[in-house]
Short mmCIF file of C-alpha atoms in Angstrom, two decimals:
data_model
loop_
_atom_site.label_atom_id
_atom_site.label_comp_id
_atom_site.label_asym_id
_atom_site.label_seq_id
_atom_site.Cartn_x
_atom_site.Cartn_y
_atom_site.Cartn_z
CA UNK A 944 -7.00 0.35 -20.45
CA UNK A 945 -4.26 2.29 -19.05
CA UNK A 946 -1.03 1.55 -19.06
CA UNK A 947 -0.20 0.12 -15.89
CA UNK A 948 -3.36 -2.15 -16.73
CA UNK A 949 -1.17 -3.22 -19.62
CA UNK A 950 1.54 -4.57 -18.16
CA UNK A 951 -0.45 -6.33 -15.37
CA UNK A 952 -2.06 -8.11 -17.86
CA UNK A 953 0.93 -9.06 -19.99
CA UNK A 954 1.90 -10.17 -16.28
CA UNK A 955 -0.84 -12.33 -15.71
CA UNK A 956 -0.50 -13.79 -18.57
CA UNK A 957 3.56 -14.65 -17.87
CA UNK A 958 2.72 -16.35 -14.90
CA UNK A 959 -0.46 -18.01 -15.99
CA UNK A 960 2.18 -19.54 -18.65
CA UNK A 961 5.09 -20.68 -15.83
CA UNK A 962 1.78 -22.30 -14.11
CA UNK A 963 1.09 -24.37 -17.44
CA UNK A 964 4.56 -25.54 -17.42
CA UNK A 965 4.94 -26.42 -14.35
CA UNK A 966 2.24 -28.67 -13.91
CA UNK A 967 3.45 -29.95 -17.17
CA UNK A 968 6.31 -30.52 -15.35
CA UNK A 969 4.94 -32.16 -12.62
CA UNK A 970 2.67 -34.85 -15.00
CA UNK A 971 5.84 -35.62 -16.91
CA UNK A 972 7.94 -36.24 -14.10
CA UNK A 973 5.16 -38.96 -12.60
CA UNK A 974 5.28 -40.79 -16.02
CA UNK A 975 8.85 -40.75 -16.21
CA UNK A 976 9.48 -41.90 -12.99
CA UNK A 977 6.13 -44.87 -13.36
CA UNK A 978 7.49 -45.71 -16.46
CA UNK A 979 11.20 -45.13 -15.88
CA UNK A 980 11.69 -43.32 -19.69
CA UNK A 981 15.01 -41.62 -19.19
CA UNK A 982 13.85 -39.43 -22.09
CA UNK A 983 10.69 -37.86 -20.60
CA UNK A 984 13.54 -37.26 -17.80
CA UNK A 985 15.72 -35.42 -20.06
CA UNK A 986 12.99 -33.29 -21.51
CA UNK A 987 12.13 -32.11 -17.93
CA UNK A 988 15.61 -31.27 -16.65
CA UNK A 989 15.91 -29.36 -19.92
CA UNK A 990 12.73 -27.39 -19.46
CA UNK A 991 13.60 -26.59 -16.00
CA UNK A 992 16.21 -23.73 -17.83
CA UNK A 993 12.74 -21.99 -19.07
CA UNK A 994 11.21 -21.98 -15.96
CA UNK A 995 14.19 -20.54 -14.74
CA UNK A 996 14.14 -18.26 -17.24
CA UNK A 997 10.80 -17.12 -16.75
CA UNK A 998 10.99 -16.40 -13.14
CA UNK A 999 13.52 -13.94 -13.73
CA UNK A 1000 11.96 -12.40 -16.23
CA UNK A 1001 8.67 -12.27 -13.92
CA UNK A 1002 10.92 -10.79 -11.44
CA UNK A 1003 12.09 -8.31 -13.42
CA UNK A 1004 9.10 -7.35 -14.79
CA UNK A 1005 7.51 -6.62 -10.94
CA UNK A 1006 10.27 -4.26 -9.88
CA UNK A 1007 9.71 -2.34 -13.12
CA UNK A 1008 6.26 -2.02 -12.37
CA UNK A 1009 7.33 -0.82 -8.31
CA UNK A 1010 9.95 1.59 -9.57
CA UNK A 1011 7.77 3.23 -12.76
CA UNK A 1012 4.09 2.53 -11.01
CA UNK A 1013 4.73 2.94 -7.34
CA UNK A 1014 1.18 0.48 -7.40
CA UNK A 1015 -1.51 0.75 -4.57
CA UNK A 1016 -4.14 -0.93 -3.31
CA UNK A 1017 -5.31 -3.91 -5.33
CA UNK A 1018 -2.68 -3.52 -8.01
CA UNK A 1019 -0.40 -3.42 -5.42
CA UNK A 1020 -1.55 -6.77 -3.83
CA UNK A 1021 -1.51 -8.45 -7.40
CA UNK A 1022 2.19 -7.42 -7.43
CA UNK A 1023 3.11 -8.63 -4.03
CA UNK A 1024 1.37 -12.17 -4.72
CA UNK A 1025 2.85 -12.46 -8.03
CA UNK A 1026 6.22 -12.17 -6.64
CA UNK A 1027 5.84 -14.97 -4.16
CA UNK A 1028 3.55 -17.13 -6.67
CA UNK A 1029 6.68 -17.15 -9.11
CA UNK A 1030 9.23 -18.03 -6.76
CA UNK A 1031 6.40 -20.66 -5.57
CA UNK A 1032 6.37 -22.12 -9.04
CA UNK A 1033 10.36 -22.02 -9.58
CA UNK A 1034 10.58 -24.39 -6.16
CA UNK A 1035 8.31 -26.53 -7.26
CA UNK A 1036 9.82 -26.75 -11.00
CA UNK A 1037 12.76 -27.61 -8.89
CA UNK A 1038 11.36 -30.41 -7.28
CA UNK A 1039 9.68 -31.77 -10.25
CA UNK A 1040 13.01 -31.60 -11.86
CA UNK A 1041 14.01 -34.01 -8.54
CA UNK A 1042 11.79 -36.18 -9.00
CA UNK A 1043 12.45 -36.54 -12.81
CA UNK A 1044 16.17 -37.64 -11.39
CA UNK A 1045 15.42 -40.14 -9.82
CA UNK A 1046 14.03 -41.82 -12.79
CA UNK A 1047 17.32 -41.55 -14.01
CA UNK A 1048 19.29 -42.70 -10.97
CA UNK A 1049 16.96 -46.21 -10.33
CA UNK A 1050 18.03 -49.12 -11.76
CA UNK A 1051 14.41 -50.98 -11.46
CA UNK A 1052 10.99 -49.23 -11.27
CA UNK A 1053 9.63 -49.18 -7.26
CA UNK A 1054 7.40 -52.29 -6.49
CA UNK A 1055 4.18 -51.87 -7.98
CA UNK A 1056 1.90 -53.53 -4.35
CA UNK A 1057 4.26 -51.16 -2.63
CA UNK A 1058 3.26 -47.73 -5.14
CA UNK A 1059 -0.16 -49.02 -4.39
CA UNK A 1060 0.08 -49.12 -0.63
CA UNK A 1061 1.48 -45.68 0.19
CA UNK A 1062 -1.04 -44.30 -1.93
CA UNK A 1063 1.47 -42.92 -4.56
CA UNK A 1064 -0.78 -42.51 -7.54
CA UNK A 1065 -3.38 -40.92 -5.25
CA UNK A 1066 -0.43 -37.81 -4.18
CA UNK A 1067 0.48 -37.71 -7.60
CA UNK A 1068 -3.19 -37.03 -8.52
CA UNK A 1069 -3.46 -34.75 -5.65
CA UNK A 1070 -0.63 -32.58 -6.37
CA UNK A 1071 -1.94 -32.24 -9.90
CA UNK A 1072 -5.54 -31.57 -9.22
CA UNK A 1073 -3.62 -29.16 -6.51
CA UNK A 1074 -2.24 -26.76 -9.36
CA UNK A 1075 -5.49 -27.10 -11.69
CA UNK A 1076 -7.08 -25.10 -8.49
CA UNK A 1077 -4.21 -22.87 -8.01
CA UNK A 1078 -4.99 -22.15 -12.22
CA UNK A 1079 -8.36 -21.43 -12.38
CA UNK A 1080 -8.23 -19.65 -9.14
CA UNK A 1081 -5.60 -17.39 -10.59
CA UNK A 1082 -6.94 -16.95 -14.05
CA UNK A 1083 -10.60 -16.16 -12.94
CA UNK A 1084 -10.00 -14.61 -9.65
CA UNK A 1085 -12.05 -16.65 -7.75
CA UNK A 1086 -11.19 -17.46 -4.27
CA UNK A 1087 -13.11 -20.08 -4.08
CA UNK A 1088 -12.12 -22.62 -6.34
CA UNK A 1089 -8.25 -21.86 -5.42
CA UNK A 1090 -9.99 -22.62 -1.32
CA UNK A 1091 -10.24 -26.12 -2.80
CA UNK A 1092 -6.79 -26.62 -2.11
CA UNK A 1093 -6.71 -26.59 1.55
CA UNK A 1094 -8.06 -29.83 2.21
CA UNK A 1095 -6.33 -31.94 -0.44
CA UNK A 1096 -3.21 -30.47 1.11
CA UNK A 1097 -4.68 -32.18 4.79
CA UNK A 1098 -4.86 -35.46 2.63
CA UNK A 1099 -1.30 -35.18 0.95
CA UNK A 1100 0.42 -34.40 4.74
CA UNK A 1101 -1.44 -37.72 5.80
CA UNK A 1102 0.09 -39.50 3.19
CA UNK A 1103 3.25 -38.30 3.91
CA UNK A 1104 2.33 -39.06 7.38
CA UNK A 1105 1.53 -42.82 6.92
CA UNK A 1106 4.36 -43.07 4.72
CA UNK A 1107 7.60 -44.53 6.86
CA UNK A 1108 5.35 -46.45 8.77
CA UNK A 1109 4.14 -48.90 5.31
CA UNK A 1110 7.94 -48.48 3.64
CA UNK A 1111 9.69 -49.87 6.95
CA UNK A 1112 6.74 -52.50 6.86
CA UNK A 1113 7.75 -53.84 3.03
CA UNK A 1114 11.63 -53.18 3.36
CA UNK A 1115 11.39 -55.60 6.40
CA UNK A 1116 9.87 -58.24 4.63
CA UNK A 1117 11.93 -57.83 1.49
CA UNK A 1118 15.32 -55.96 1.58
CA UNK A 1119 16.22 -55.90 -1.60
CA UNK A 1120 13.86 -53.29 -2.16
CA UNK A 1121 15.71 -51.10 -0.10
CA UNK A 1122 17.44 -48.58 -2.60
CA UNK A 1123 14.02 -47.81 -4.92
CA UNK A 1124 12.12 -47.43 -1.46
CA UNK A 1125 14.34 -44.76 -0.20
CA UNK A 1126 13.76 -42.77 -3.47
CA UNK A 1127 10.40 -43.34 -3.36
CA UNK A 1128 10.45 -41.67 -0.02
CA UNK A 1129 12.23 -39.17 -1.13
CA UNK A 1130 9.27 -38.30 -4.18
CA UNK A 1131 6.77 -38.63 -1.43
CA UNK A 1132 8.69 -35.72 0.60
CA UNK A 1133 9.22 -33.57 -2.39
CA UNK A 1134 5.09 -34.07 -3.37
CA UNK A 1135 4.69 -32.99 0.29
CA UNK A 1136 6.42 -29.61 -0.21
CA UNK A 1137 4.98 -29.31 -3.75
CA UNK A 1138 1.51 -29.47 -1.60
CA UNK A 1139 2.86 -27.09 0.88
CA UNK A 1140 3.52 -24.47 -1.99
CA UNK A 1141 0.64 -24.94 -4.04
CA UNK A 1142 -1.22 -24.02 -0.54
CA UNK A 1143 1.12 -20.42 -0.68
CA UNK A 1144 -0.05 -19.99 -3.64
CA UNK A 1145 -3.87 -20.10 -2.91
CA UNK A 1146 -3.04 -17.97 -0.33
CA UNK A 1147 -1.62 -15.37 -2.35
CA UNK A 1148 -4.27 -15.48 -4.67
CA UNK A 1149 -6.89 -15.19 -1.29
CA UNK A 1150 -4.01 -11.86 -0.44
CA UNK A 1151 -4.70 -10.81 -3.73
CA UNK A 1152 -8.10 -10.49 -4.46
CA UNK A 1153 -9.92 -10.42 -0.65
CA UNK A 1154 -6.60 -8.35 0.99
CA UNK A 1155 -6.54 -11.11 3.81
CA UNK A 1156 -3.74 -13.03 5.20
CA UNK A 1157 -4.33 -16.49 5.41
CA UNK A 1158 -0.97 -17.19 6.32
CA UNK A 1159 0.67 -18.09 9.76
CA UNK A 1160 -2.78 -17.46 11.66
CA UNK A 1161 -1.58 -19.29 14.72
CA UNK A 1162 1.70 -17.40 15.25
CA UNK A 1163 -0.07 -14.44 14.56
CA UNK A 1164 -2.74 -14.88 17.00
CA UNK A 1165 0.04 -15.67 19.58
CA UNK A 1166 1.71 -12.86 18.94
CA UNK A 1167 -0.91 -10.90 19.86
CA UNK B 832 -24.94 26.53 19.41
CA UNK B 833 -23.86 23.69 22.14
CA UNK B 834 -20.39 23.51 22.35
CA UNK B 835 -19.23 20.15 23.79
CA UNK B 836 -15.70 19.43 24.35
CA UNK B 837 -14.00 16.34 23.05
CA UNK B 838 -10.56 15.34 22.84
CA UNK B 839 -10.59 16.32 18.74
CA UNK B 840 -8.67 18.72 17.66
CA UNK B 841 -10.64 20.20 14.77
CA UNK B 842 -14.19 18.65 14.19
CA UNK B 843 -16.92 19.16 11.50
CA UNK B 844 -20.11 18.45 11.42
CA UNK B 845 -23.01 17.67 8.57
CA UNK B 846 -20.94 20.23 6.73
CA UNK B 847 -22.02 21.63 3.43
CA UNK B 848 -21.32 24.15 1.38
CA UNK B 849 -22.80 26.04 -1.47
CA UNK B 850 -21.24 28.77 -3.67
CA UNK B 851 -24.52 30.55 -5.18
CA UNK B 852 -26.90 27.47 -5.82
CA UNK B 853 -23.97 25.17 -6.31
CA UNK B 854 -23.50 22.63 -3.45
CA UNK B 855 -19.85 22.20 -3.22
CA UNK B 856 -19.51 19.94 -0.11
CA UNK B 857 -22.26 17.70 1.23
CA UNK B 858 -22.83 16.41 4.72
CA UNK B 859 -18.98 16.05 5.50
CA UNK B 860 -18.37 14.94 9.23
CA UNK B 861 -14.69 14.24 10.23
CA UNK B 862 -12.77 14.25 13.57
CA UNK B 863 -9.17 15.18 13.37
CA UNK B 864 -7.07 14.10 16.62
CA UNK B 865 -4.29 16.69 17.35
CA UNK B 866 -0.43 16.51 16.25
CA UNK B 867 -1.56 14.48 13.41
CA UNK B 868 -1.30 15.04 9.46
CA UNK B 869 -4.17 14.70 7.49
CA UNK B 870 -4.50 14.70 3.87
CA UNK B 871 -7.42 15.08 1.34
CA UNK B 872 -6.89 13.94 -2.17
CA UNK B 873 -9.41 13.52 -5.08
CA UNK B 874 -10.03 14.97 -8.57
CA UNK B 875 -10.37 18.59 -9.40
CA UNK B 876 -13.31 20.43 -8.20
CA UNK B 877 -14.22 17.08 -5.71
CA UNK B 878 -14.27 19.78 -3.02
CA UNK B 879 -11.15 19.44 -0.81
CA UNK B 880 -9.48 22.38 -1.31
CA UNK B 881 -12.76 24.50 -0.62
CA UNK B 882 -12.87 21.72 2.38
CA UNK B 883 -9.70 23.29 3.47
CA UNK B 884 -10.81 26.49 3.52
CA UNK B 885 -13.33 26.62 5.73
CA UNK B 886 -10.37 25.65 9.05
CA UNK B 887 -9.37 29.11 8.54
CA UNK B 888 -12.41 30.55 6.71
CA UNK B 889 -10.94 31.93 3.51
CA UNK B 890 -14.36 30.69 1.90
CA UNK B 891 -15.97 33.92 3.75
CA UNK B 892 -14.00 35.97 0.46
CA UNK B 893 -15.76 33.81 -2.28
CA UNK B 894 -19.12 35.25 -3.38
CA UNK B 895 -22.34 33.05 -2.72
CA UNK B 896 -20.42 31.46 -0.47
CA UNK B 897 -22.63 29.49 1.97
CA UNK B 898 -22.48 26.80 4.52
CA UNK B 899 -24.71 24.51 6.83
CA UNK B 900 -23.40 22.88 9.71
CA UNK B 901 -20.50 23.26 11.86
CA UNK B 902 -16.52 23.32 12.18
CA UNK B 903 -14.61 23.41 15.35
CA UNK B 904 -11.40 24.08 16.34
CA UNK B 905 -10.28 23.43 20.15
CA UNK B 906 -14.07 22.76 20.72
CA UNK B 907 -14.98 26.55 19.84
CA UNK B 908 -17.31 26.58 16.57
CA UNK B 909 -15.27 29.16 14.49
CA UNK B 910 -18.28 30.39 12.55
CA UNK B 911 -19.70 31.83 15.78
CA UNK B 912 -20.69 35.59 15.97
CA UNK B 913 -18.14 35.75 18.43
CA UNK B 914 -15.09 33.91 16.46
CA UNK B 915 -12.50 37.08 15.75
CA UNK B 916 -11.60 35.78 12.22
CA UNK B 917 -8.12 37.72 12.30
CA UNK B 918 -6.98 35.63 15.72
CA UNK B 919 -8.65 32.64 14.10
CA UNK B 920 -6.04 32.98 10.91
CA UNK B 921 -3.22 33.50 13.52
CA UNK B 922 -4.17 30.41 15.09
CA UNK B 923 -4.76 28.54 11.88
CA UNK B 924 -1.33 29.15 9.05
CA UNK B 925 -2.01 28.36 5.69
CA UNK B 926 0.84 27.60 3.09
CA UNK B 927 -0.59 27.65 -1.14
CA UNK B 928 0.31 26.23 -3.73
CA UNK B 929 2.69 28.72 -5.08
CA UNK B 930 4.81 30.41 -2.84
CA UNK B 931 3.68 33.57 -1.97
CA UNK B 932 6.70 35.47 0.13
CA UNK B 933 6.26 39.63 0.03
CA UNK B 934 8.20 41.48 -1.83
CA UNK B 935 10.19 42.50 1.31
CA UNK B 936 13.47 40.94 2.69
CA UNK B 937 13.60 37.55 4.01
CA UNK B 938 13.85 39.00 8.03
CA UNK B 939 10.51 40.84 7.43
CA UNK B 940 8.54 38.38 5.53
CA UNK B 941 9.18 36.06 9.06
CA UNK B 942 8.27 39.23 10.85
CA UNK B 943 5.56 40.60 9.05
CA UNK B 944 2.81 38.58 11.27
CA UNK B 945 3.86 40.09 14.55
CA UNK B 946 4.62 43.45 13.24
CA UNK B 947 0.93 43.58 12.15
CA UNK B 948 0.07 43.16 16.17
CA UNK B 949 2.23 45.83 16.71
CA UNK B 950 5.12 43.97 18.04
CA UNK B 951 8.19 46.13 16.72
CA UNK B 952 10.82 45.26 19.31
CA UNK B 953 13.91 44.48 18.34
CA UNK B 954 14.80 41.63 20.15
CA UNK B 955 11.82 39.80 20.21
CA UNK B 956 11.51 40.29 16.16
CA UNK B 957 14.94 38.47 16.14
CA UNK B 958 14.05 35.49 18.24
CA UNK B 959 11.23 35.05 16.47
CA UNK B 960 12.30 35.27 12.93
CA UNK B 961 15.36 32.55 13.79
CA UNK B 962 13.06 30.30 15.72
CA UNK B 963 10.23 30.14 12.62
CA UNK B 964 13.40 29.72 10.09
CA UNK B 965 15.02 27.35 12.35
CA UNK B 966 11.50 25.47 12.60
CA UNK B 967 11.23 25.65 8.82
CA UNK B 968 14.68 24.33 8.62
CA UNK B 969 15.55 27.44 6.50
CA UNK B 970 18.08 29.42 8.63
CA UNK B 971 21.04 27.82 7.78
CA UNK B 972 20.77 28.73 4.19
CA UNK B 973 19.61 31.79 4.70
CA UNK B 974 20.98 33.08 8.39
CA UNK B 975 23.62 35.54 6.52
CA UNK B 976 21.57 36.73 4.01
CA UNK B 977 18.35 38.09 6.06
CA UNK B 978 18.12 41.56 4.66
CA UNK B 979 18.15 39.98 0.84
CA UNK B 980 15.09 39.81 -0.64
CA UNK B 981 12.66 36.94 -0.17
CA UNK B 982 11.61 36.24 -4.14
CA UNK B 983 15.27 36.13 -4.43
CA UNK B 984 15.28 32.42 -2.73
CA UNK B 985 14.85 29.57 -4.61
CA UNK B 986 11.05 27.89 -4.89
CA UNK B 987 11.28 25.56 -2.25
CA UNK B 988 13.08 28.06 -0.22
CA UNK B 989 10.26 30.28 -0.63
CA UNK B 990 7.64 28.09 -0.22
CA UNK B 991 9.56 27.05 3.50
CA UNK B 992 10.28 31.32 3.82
CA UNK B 993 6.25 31.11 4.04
CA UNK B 994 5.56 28.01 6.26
CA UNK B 995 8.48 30.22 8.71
CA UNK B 996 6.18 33.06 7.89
CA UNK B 997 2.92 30.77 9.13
CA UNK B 998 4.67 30.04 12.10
CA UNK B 999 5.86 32.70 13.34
CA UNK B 1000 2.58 33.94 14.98
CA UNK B 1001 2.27 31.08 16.58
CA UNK B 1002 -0.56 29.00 14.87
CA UNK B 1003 -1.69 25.42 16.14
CA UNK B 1004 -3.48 24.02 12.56
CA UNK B 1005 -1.42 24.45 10.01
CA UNK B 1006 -3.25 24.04 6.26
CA UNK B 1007 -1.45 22.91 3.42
CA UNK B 1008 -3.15 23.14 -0.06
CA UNK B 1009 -0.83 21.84 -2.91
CA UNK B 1010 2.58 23.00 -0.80
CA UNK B 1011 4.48 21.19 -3.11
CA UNK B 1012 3.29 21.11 -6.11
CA UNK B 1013 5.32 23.68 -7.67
CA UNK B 1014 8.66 22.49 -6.50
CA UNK B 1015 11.48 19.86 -7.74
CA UNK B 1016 11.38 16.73 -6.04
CA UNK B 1017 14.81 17.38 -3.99
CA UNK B 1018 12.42 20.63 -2.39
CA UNK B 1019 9.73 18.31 -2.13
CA UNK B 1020 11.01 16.11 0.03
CA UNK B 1021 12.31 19.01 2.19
CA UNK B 1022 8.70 19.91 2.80
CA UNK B 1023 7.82 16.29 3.59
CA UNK B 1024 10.31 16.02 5.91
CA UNK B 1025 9.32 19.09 7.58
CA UNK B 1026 6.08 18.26 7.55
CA UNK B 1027 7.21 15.18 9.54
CA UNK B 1028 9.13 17.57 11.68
CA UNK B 1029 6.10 19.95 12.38
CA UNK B 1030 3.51 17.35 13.14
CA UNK B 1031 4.94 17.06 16.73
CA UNK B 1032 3.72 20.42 17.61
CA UNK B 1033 0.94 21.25 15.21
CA UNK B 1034 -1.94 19.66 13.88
CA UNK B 1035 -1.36 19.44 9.95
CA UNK B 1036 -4.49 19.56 7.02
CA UNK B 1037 -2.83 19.09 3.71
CA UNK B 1038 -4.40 18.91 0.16
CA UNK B 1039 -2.64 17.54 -2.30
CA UNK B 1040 -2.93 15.87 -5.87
CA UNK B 1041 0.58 13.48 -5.49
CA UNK B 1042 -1.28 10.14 -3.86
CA UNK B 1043 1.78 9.19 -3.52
CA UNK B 1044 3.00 12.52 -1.09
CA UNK B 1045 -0.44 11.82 0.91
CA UNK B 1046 0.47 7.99 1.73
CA UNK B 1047 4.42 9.17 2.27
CA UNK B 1048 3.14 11.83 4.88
CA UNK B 1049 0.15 11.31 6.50
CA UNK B 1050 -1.34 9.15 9.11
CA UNK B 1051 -5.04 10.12 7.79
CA UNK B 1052 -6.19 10.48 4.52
CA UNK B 1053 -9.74 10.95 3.37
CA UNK B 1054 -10.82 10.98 -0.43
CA UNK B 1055 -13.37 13.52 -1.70
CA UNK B 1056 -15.83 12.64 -5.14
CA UNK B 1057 -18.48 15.12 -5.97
CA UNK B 1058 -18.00 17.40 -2.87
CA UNK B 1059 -19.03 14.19 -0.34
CA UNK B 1060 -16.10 12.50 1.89
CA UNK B 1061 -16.26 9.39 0.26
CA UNK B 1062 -13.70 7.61 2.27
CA UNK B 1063 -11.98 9.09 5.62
CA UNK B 1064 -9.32 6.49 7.34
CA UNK B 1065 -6.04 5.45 8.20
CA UNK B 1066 -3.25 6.14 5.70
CA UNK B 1067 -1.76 2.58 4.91
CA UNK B 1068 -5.23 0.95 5.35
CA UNK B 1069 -6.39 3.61 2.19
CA UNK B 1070 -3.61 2.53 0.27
CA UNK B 1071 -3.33 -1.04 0.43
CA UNK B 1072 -6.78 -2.08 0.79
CA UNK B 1073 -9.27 0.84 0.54
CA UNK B 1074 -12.81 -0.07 1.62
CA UNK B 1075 -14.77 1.67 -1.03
CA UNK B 1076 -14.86 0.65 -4.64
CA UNK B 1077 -14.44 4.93 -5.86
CA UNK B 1078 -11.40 5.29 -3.72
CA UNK B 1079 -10.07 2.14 -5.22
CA UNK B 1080 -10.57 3.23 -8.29
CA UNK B 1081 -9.66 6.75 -7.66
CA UNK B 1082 -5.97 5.61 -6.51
CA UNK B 1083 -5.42 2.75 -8.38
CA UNK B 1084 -5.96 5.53 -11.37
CA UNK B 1085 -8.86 3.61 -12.69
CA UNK B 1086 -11.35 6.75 -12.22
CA UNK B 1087 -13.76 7.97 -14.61
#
């Protein structure tokens, strides 16, 4: 191995542990916001420091390699990606830090015929199954299982879609639901972007490992 | 031979070459538009530099030396009967590795070239020798001090003293094996930027073993394993996503 291969390894492996944590993250924050345990909350606005702390680290570790390196080629690539994977993974640390909040803020858990009409548990499961893609992908370079993602992120943005549509619906007939409906919302929005991000980051691993950009095709096309 | 005209500046074709038995290049076809810089990496004894040699055929010196196929230059094959090697090496500088200024004074190292032709006049010697340093972006360092001698310069002055040198007679391809090799990084990027600087009126051919000088000048590079041309393309496309596994390898500093 040389010694370049060395640190891109020890670099895989530092983002391949800020993907762990995230999703762990991101399966926390459902439970503490199903089962409104301000604990679980705590733990993940606490954690959110390491992730922080890991990005910069990450971060750090990438200009290193650009300023002692000077990478090419497909080392270069797995630089460039890693840089936007791991400010990918910070944003959505972020949001699963949001959503954690918000188990804090609500005084009663959201109306369970409600959770079950905009498809909540169904996101949630989405998102999750999302990042297991985004994992694997990363960890044994294969294209095609991180691919997987594209679709489920179609299904989450239909969710999303559908979603002020069935919320006005059930606020209408019962108003005092009002408050835990809005944050609900809110989580929907934030699993939205998480989908959104978890799509970058298949990209980035498609940038990576086949050199082609994925991203943008329309503008870029128009451009043209 | 036919001699077909294209818009190419230099062009070989199903080149190979042999030194004794040994095949040194095989079946290397490349097209080289002019006012462009073109640079040939790989690892020692790949072939390049002997690649490089045959624009201005220095190879013709090396014993055994032996070659198939055909190189041309404006469209004329230059290893034709007819080719008059000395006005070939006028037309064609080279700069090496090491600079190699004479041990004369700076003024007649620059003009050395057209002194050889018999071109002794006074005035035309002094045009000459300010326009090459100028072009070399030597002659304000050294416009008061053109009687000193050359090996007195510093080694990126001297290695620019012999690119002034190279084009003074007037050349249109100028070679480049290793021109920086032996200089500190504030000389280096002197000659990069000159290359830069030349490239608008010559067509450039550079060897070089810093991948990372190739990608910084050059708008070709092509990368040479076991005397073939493995890869031949543009610049950035080599070094961000190189189509063949050996180059990728090769740069990434993966090989062997």
């Amino acid at each position: 191995m040389t010694h370049l291969e060395i640190e891109l390894e020890q670099l895989k492996k530092a983002i391949i542990e800020m993907m762990d944590i995230v999703k762990n993250q991101l399966e926390k924050s459902r439970t503490a916001l199903l089962s409104m345990d301000t604990d679980i909350a705590q733990e993940i606005i606490h954690n959110e420091i390491r992730i922080n702390a890991l990005e910069l680290s990450i971060d750090r570790d990438c200009e290193n390699i650009f300023a002692l390196f000077n990478p090419v080629a497909i080392d270069l690539r797995f630089i460039l990606s890693i840089l936007k994977i791991n400010s990918d993974l910070e944003r959505i640390g972020d949001l699963a830090e949001g959503i954690a909040k918000f188990a804090l803020e609500l005084e009663s858990s959201p109306p369970k015929n409600l959770l079950t009409e905009i498809r909540f548990n169904e996101m949630f499961e989405l998102t999750i199954n999302m990042l297991d893609n985004v994992i694997e992908g990363f960890i044994h370079e294969d294209t095609k299982i991180a691919r997987q993602v594209f679709k489920k992120d179609k299904i989450l943005n239909q969710i999303n879609k559908d979603s002020p549509g069935t919320i006005s619906d059930f606020v209408e007939k019962d108003p005092e639901i009002i408050k835990p409906s809005l944050y609900l919302f809110s989580v929907i929005r934030k699993l939205e972007r998480i989908g959104d991000l978890t799509k970058n980051i298949a990209e980035d691993i498609i940038f990576h490992i086949e050199a082609k950009v994925l991203k943008h095709k329309n503008a870029v096309k128009k451009i043209k | 031979m036919e001699e077909k005209k294209n818009k190419y500046k230099i062009e070989t074709r199903n080149i190979s070459v042999y030194y004794d038995h040994k095949k040194v290049l095989t079946n290397v076809s490349i097209q080289i538009e002019p006012n462009s810089v073109t640079a040939f990496i790989g690892p020692s004894g790949c072939g390049k530099s002997t690649f490089l040699r045959l624009f201005n055929r220095m190879n013709d010196y090396i014993e055994g030396f032996r070659k198939e196929g055909d190189v041309f230059i404006d469209n004329k094959n230059i290893y034709n009967k007819r080719t008059n090697v000395e006005e070939l090496r006028k037309a064609v500088g080279m700069v090496f590795q090491k600079p190699n200024p004479f041990p004369k004074s700076i003024y007649e190292n620059v003009a050395y070239g057209l002194r050889i032709q018999g071109i002794n006049k006074k005035n035309t010697l002094d045009e000459v020798v300010e326009k090459s340093l100028k072009k070399a972006v030597l002659w304000d360092e050294v416009k008061d001090d053109l009687k000193n001698p050359a090996l007195a310069l510093s080694g990126g002055q001297q290695q620019r003293l012999c690119i002034a040198r190279a084009l003074a007679v007037e050349p249109s391809v100028i070679l480049m094996d290793e021109p920086a090799s032996a200089l500190d990084p504030i000389s280096t990027s002197k000659i990069e930027d000159l290359i830069h600087e030349l490239k608008k009126k010559y067509t450039i051919l550079i060897v070089t073993h810093n991948m990372h000088q190739a990608g910084r000048v050059s708008e070709n590079t092509g990368f040479f394993y076991l005397g073939e041309l493995v890869e031949f393309g543009n610049t950035k496309q080599i070094f961000t996503n190189p189509a063949n596994e050996k180059t990728e390898n090769y740069i990434t500093g993966r090989f062997g």
